[in-house]
Short mmCIF file of C-alpha atoms in Angstrom, two decimals:
data_model
loop_
_atom_site.label_atom_id
_atom_site.label_comp_id
_atom_site.label_asym_id
_atom_site.label_seq_id
_atom_site.Cartn_x
_atom_site.Cartn_y
_atom_site.Cartn_z
CA MET A 1 -30.13 3.72 -3.58
CA ASP A 2 -27.76 0.75 -3.74
CA THR A 3 -24.65 1.61 -1.75
CA LYS A 4 -22.85 -1.68 -2.45
CA LYS A 5 -19.67 -1.31 -4.48
CA VAL A 6 -17.37 -3.41 -6.62
CA TRP A 7 -13.90 -3.64 -5.08
CA PHE A 8 -10.64 -4.75 -6.70
CA VAL A 9 -8.10 -5.61 -3.98
CA THR A 10 -4.50 -6.78 -4.48
CA GLY A 11 -2.47 -8.74 -1.93
CA ALA A 12 -5.67 -10.27 -0.59
CA SER A 13 -4.54 -13.66 0.71
CA LYS A 14 -3.20 -12.37 4.03
CA GLY A 15 -2.80 -9.37 6.29
CA LEU A 16 -4.83 -6.22 5.85
CA GLY A 17 -5.91 -7.27 2.36
CA LEU A 18 -7.49 -10.48 3.61
CA THR A 19 -9.19 -8.74 6.52
CA LEU A 20 -10.60 -6.12 4.17
CA VAL A 21 -11.92 -8.69 1.68
CA LYS A 22 -13.66 -10.69 4.40
CA ARG A 23 -15.27 -7.54 5.79
CA LEU A 24 -16.42 -6.43 2.34
CA LEU A 25 -18.00 -9.79 1.55
CA ALA A 26 -19.71 -9.87 4.95
CA ASP A 27 -21.16 -6.43 4.19
CA GLY A 28 -22.50 -7.54 0.81
CA HIS A 29 -20.01 -5.87 -1.52
CA SER A 30 -18.68 -7.49 -4.69
CA VAL A 31 -14.96 -8.24 -4.50
CA ALA A 32 -12.32 -9.20 -7.03
CA ALA A 33 -9.28 -10.21 -5.00
CA THR A 34 -5.80 -10.96 -6.27
CA SER A 35 -2.87 -12.98 -4.98
CA ARG A 36 0.28 -14.50 -6.41
CA SER A 37 -1.23 -17.88 -5.49
CA LEU A 38 -4.85 -18.71 -6.30
CA SER A 39 -4.81 -21.65 -3.89
CA ASP A 40 -3.64 -19.43 -1.02
CA LEU A 41 -6.50 -17.06 -1.74
CA GLN A 42 -9.10 -19.81 -2.01
CA ASN A 43 -7.85 -21.42 1.21
CA ALA A 44 -8.03 -18.08 3.03
CA ILE A 45 -11.58 -17.42 1.82
CA SER A 46 -13.09 -20.86 1.42
CA GLU A 47 -16.81 -20.16 1.30
CA GLU A 48 -18.63 -20.15 -2.05
CA ASN A 49 -19.86 -16.65 -2.80
CA SER A 50 -21.19 -15.32 -6.09
CA MET A 51 -19.94 -11.87 -5.09
CA PHE A 52 -16.34 -13.09 -4.79
CA LEU A 53 -13.90 -13.40 -7.69
CA PRO A 54 -10.49 -14.83 -6.70
CA LEU A 55 -7.72 -14.06 -9.18
CA GLU A 56 -4.13 -15.22 -9.51
CA VAL A 57 -2.14 -12.21 -10.66
CA ASP A 58 1.51 -11.42 -11.29
CA LEU A 59 1.77 -7.71 -10.54
CA ILE A 60 4.84 -7.20 -12.72
CA ASN A 61 3.15 -8.81 -15.72
CA GLU A 62 0.85 -6.36 -17.48
CA ASP A 63 -0.94 -9.11 -19.42
CA SER A 64 -1.77 -10.89 -16.16
CA ILE A 65 -3.21 -7.68 -14.72
CA GLU A 66 -5.16 -6.83 -17.85
CA GLU A 67 -6.76 -10.27 -17.84
CA ALA A 68 -7.74 -9.93 -14.16
CA VAL A 69 -9.28 -6.49 -14.69
CA SER A 70 -11.17 -7.74 -17.75
CA LYS A 71 -12.54 -10.71 -15.80
CA THR A 72 -13.70 -8.33 -13.07
CA ILE A 73 -15.52 -6.11 -15.56
CA ARG A 74 -17.13 -9.10 -17.24
CA LYS A 75 -18.40 -10.48 -13.93
CA PHE A 76 -19.41 -7.31 -12.11
CA GLY A 77 -19.75 -4.72 -14.89
CA LYS A 78 -17.59 -2.08 -13.24
CA ILE A 79 -14.93 -1.31 -10.61
CA ASP A 80 -15.74 1.27 -7.96
CA VAL A 81 -12.77 0.96 -5.59
CA THR A 82 -9.27 -0.25 -6.40
CA VAL A 83 -6.98 -1.04 -3.47
CA ASN A 84 -3.28 -1.41 -4.19
CA ASN A 85 -2.37 -3.34 -1.07
CA ALA A 86 0.16 -5.92 -2.28
CA GLY A 87 3.70 -5.39 -1.05
CA TYR A 88 6.46 -6.62 1.23
CA GLY A 89 9.19 -5.23 3.43
CA GLN A 90 12.84 -5.38 2.42
CA LEU A 91 15.24 -4.97 5.32
CA GLY A 92 18.87 -3.97 5.04
CA THR A 93 20.92 -0.79 5.01
CA LEU A 94 21.46 0.86 1.65
CA GLU A 95 25.02 -0.45 1.53
CA GLU A 96 23.92 -3.99 2.31
CA THR A 97 20.96 -4.20 -0.03
CA THR A 98 21.86 -5.65 -3.41
CA ASP A 99 20.70 -4.13 -6.67
CA GLN A 100 18.46 -7.15 -7.23
CA GLU A 101 16.89 -6.92 -3.76
CA GLY A 102 16.16 -3.24 -4.22
CA ARG A 103 14.72 -3.59 -7.70
CA GLN A 104 12.50 -6.50 -6.69
CA ASN A 105 11.05 -4.45 -3.83
CA PHE A 106 10.35 -1.56 -6.20
CA ASP A 107 8.83 -3.95 -8.76
CA THR A 108 6.20 -5.14 -6.29
CA ASN A 109 5.62 -2.09 -4.11
CA VAL A 110 5.80 0.58 -6.82
CA PHE A 111 5.62 -0.72 -10.37
CA GLY A 112 3.01 -3.35 -9.46
CA SER A 113 0.67 -0.61 -8.27
CA LEU A 114 1.41 1.53 -11.31
CA ASN A 115 0.57 -1.42 -13.55
CA ILE A 116 -2.78 -1.83 -11.78
CA ILE A 117 -3.54 1.88 -12.12
CA ARG A 118 -2.69 1.82 -15.82
CA LYS A 119 -5.15 -1.03 -16.45
CA VAL A 120 -8.10 0.16 -14.33
CA MET A 121 -8.05 3.83 -15.31
CA PRO A 122 -9.61 3.39 -18.78
CA TYR A 123 -12.72 1.94 -17.12
CA LEU A 124 -12.80 4.56 -14.37
CA ARG A 125 -12.49 7.37 -16.92
CA LYS A 126 -15.29 5.89 -18.99
CA GLN A 127 -17.65 5.60 -16.02
CA ASN A 128 -16.59 9.01 -14.64
CA SER A 129 -16.24 7.68 -11.12
CA GLY A 130 -14.04 5.59 -8.89
CA LEU A 131 -11.57 5.62 -6.04
CA ILE A 132 -8.01 4.31 -6.05
CA ILE A 133 -6.57 3.59 -2.61
CA ASN A 134 -2.81 3.08 -2.51
CA ILE A 135 -1.53 1.53 0.71
CA ALA A 136 1.81 3.07 1.62
CA SER A 137 3.15 3.11 5.20
CA ILE A 138 4.08 5.67 7.79
CA GLY A 139 7.51 4.79 6.41
CA GLY A 140 6.39 6.65 3.29
CA LEU A 141 6.34 9.90 5.27
CA THR A 142 9.49 9.43 7.34
CA GLY A 143 12.52 7.36 6.43
CA ASP A 144 14.09 7.62 9.86
CA PHE A 145 14.29 3.84 10.28
CA ALA A 146 17.83 2.47 10.03
CA GLY A 147 17.85 -0.60 7.82
CA TRP A 148 14.53 0.16 6.14
CA GLY A 149 15.81 2.53 3.46
CA ILE A 150 14.69 0.66 0.34
CA TYR A 151 11.27 -0.15 1.77
CA CYS A 152 10.75 3.46 2.84
CA ALA A 153 11.88 4.62 -0.60
CA THR A 154 9.21 2.47 -2.24
CA LYS A 155 6.56 3.92 0.03
CA PHE A 156 7.75 7.50 -0.54
CA ALA A 157 7.30 6.72 -4.25
CA VAL A 158 3.74 5.54 -3.61
CA VAL A 159 3.00 8.85 -1.90
CA GLY A 160 4.45 10.84 -4.78
CA PHE A 161 2.61 9.09 -7.57
CA THR A 162 -0.66 9.12 -5.61
CA GLU A 163 -0.48 12.90 -5.27
CA ALA A 164 0.13 13.17 -9.02
CA LEU A 165 -2.64 10.67 -9.75
CA ALA A 166 -5.14 12.62 -7.65
CA ALA A 167 -4.35 15.75 -9.65
CA GLU A 168 -4.55 13.92 -12.98
CA VAL A 169 -7.85 12.07 -12.52
CA LYS A 170 -10.02 14.59 -10.71
CA GLU A 171 -11.35 15.95 -14.02
CA PHE A 172 -12.89 12.51 -14.61
CA GLY A 173 -14.64 12.34 -11.25
CA VAL A 174 -12.08 9.84 -9.98
CA HIS A 175 -10.32 10.16 -6.61
CA ALA A 176 -7.02 8.83 -5.27
CA THR A 177 -5.95 8.41 -1.65
CA VAL A 178 -2.64 7.28 -0.19
CA VAL A 179 -2.95 5.53 3.17
CA TYR A 180 -0.16 5.58 5.76
CA PRO A 181 -0.73 2.68 8.18
CA GLY A 182 1.24 2.45 11.36
CA TYR A 183 1.88 -0.91 13.04
CA PHE A 184 -1.10 -3.24 12.62
CA ARG A 185 -1.32 -6.70 14.13
CA THR A 186 -0.94 -8.71 10.94
CA TYR A 187 1.77 -11.12 9.78
CA PHE A 188 3.69 -8.39 7.95
CA LEU A 189 6.70 -8.73 10.26
CA THR A 190 6.91 -12.49 9.71
CA GLY A 191 7.16 -14.96 6.84
CA GLY A 192 7.28 -13.89 3.24
CA SER A 193 6.16 -10.33 3.94
CA LEU A 194 9.53 -9.33 5.40
CA ARG A 195 12.84 -10.15 3.75
CA THR A 196 16.28 -9.73 5.27
CA PRO A 197 19.40 -8.83 3.27
CA LYS A 198 21.57 -11.65 1.99
CA ASN A 199 24.78 -9.74 2.75
CA GLU A 200 24.60 -8.35 6.28
CA ILE A 201 27.44 -6.08 7.42
CA GLU A 202 28.06 -6.52 11.15
CA GLU A 203 29.23 -2.94 11.64
CA TYR A 204 25.67 -1.68 11.19
CA THR A 205 24.69 -2.32 14.79
CA LEU A 206 21.80 0.16 14.88
CA ALA A 207 20.13 -1.42 11.85
CA ARG A 208 20.52 -4.91 13.35
CA GLN A 209 19.07 -3.76 16.66
CA LEU A 210 16.07 -2.20 14.94
CA GLN A 211 15.58 -5.38 12.91
CA VAL A 212 15.50 -7.48 16.08
CA VAL A 213 13.09 -5.04 17.73
CA HIS A 214 10.66 -5.39 14.83
CA GLU A 215 10.93 -9.18 14.65
CA LYS A 216 10.98 -9.97 18.38
CA GLU A 217 9.29 -7.10 20.23
CA ILE A 218 6.93 -5.21 17.92
CA ASN A 219 5.70 -8.33 16.11
CA GLY A 220 2.57 -9.55 17.88
CA ASN A 221 2.29 -6.37 19.92
CA GLN A 222 1.28 -3.90 17.23
CA PRO A 223 -1.33 -1.42 18.47
CA GLY A 224 -3.41 -1.39 15.27
CA ASP A 225 -6.48 -3.58 14.79
CA PRO A 226 -6.77 -4.80 11.14
CA GLU A 227 -10.56 -5.13 11.49
CA LYS A 228 -10.83 -1.45 12.37
CA ALA A 229 -8.47 -0.56 9.51
CA ALA A 230 -10.81 -2.36 7.12
CA LEU A 231 -13.78 -0.41 8.47
CA ALA A 232 -11.81 2.83 8.03
CA LEU A 233 -11.12 2.00 4.38
CA ILE A 234 -14.79 1.26 3.79
CA LYS A 235 -15.72 4.58 5.40
CA LEU A 236 -13.15 6.26 3.15
CA SER A 237 -14.85 4.75 0.09
CA GLU A 238 -18.18 6.24 1.16
CA MET A 239 -16.88 9.83 1.23
CA GLN A 240 -17.96 12.17 -1.53
CA ASN A 241 -14.60 13.96 -1.39
CA PRO A 242 -12.04 11.58 0.15
CA PRO A 243 -8.70 13.02 1.26
CA VAL A 244 -5.53 12.53 -0.76
CA HIS A 245 -3.70 11.57 2.45
CA LEU A 246 -5.01 9.35 5.25
CA VAL A 247 -2.97 8.28 8.28
CA LEU A 248 -4.16 5.09 10.00
CA GLY A 249 -3.36 4.35 13.63
CA SER A 250 -2.59 6.52 16.65
CA ASP A 251 1.10 5.58 16.37
CA ALA A 252 1.21 6.70 12.74
CA PHE A 253 -0.65 9.89 13.62
CA GLN A 254 1.96 10.76 16.25
CA ILE A 255 4.89 9.88 13.98
CA ALA A 256 3.37 11.99 11.18
CA GLY A 257 2.96 14.96 13.48
CA ASN A 258 6.54 14.66 14.71
CA LYS A 259 7.84 14.49 11.14
CA LEU A 260 5.85 17.50 9.96
CA ASN A 261 6.97 19.58 12.95
CA ALA A 262 10.61 18.57 12.50
CA LEU A 263 10.47 19.32 8.78
CA GLN A 264 8.91 22.73 9.34
CA ASN A 265 11.53 23.60 11.96
CA GLU A 266 14.43 22.46 9.81
CA ILE A 267 13.16 24.33 6.76
CA SER A 268 12.65 27.49 8.82
CA ASP A 269 16.10 27.26 10.42
CA PHE A 270 17.74 27.53 7.02
CA LYS A 271 15.39 30.06 5.48
CA THR A 272 18.18 32.58 4.87
CA LEU A 273 20.29 30.04 2.96
CA SER A 274 17.25 28.83 1.03
CA ASN A 275 16.31 32.33 -0.11
CA SER A 276 19.91 33.32 -0.90
CA THR A 277 19.82 31.75 -4.36
CA ASP A 278 17.32 34.15 -5.98
CA TYR A 279 18.47 36.78 -8.49
#
């Protein structure tokens, strides 16, 4: 039985997306990969490969996405795995972050993924199979990062709509998984993947300190190996019943455990008040 799949991966010109695409092609899978810049994508993956379809896509333009999905279907005949990986980090406290900065982060990290889902689902429903992997962040489970509020909010949204999606599509034999990566050694903390607020307020010393820690100390020293993350995603795609939630990285696993324990304790501490509102 042929175990090779057709993958549709967004944000594929760098970081985890690029690592995943290279691994998939090396393993003989068919890959449609998207980026805002076709040249960036072609430069990152230069070899000629009949199993590779590079696509320039604007994630907030539904026509652009529909065209890319249609090209993928025409070339490969189907889509087995969709990976919503494209996104960037917006730094800044909630007071500092402008309306435009916040909306732009939501456009890419949230509405871009929803646009992809809306365009691939008709094909997945028709074929009665498929897996949608939405890449969130451990910051989608805990927002306890001063100066990362908008970014965490986008990733919390990814978690919420993935849970709903999993419930909605299971009757069609389609699965959905939200992935919570910890810190992986990519270029996420540098360049265009991380944006700082235009209007910094000096009184927010904790947020500034955490920003410096990410840019100067964590960057380049992340414990996660992108190659192993790619292998984990491939293993996920091979599962008959993949989980709705998948934490990636020992750091993320520890943070998730701490958050769940703290949440359980806090909820239990106020049980009396919680139950006091019933008739």
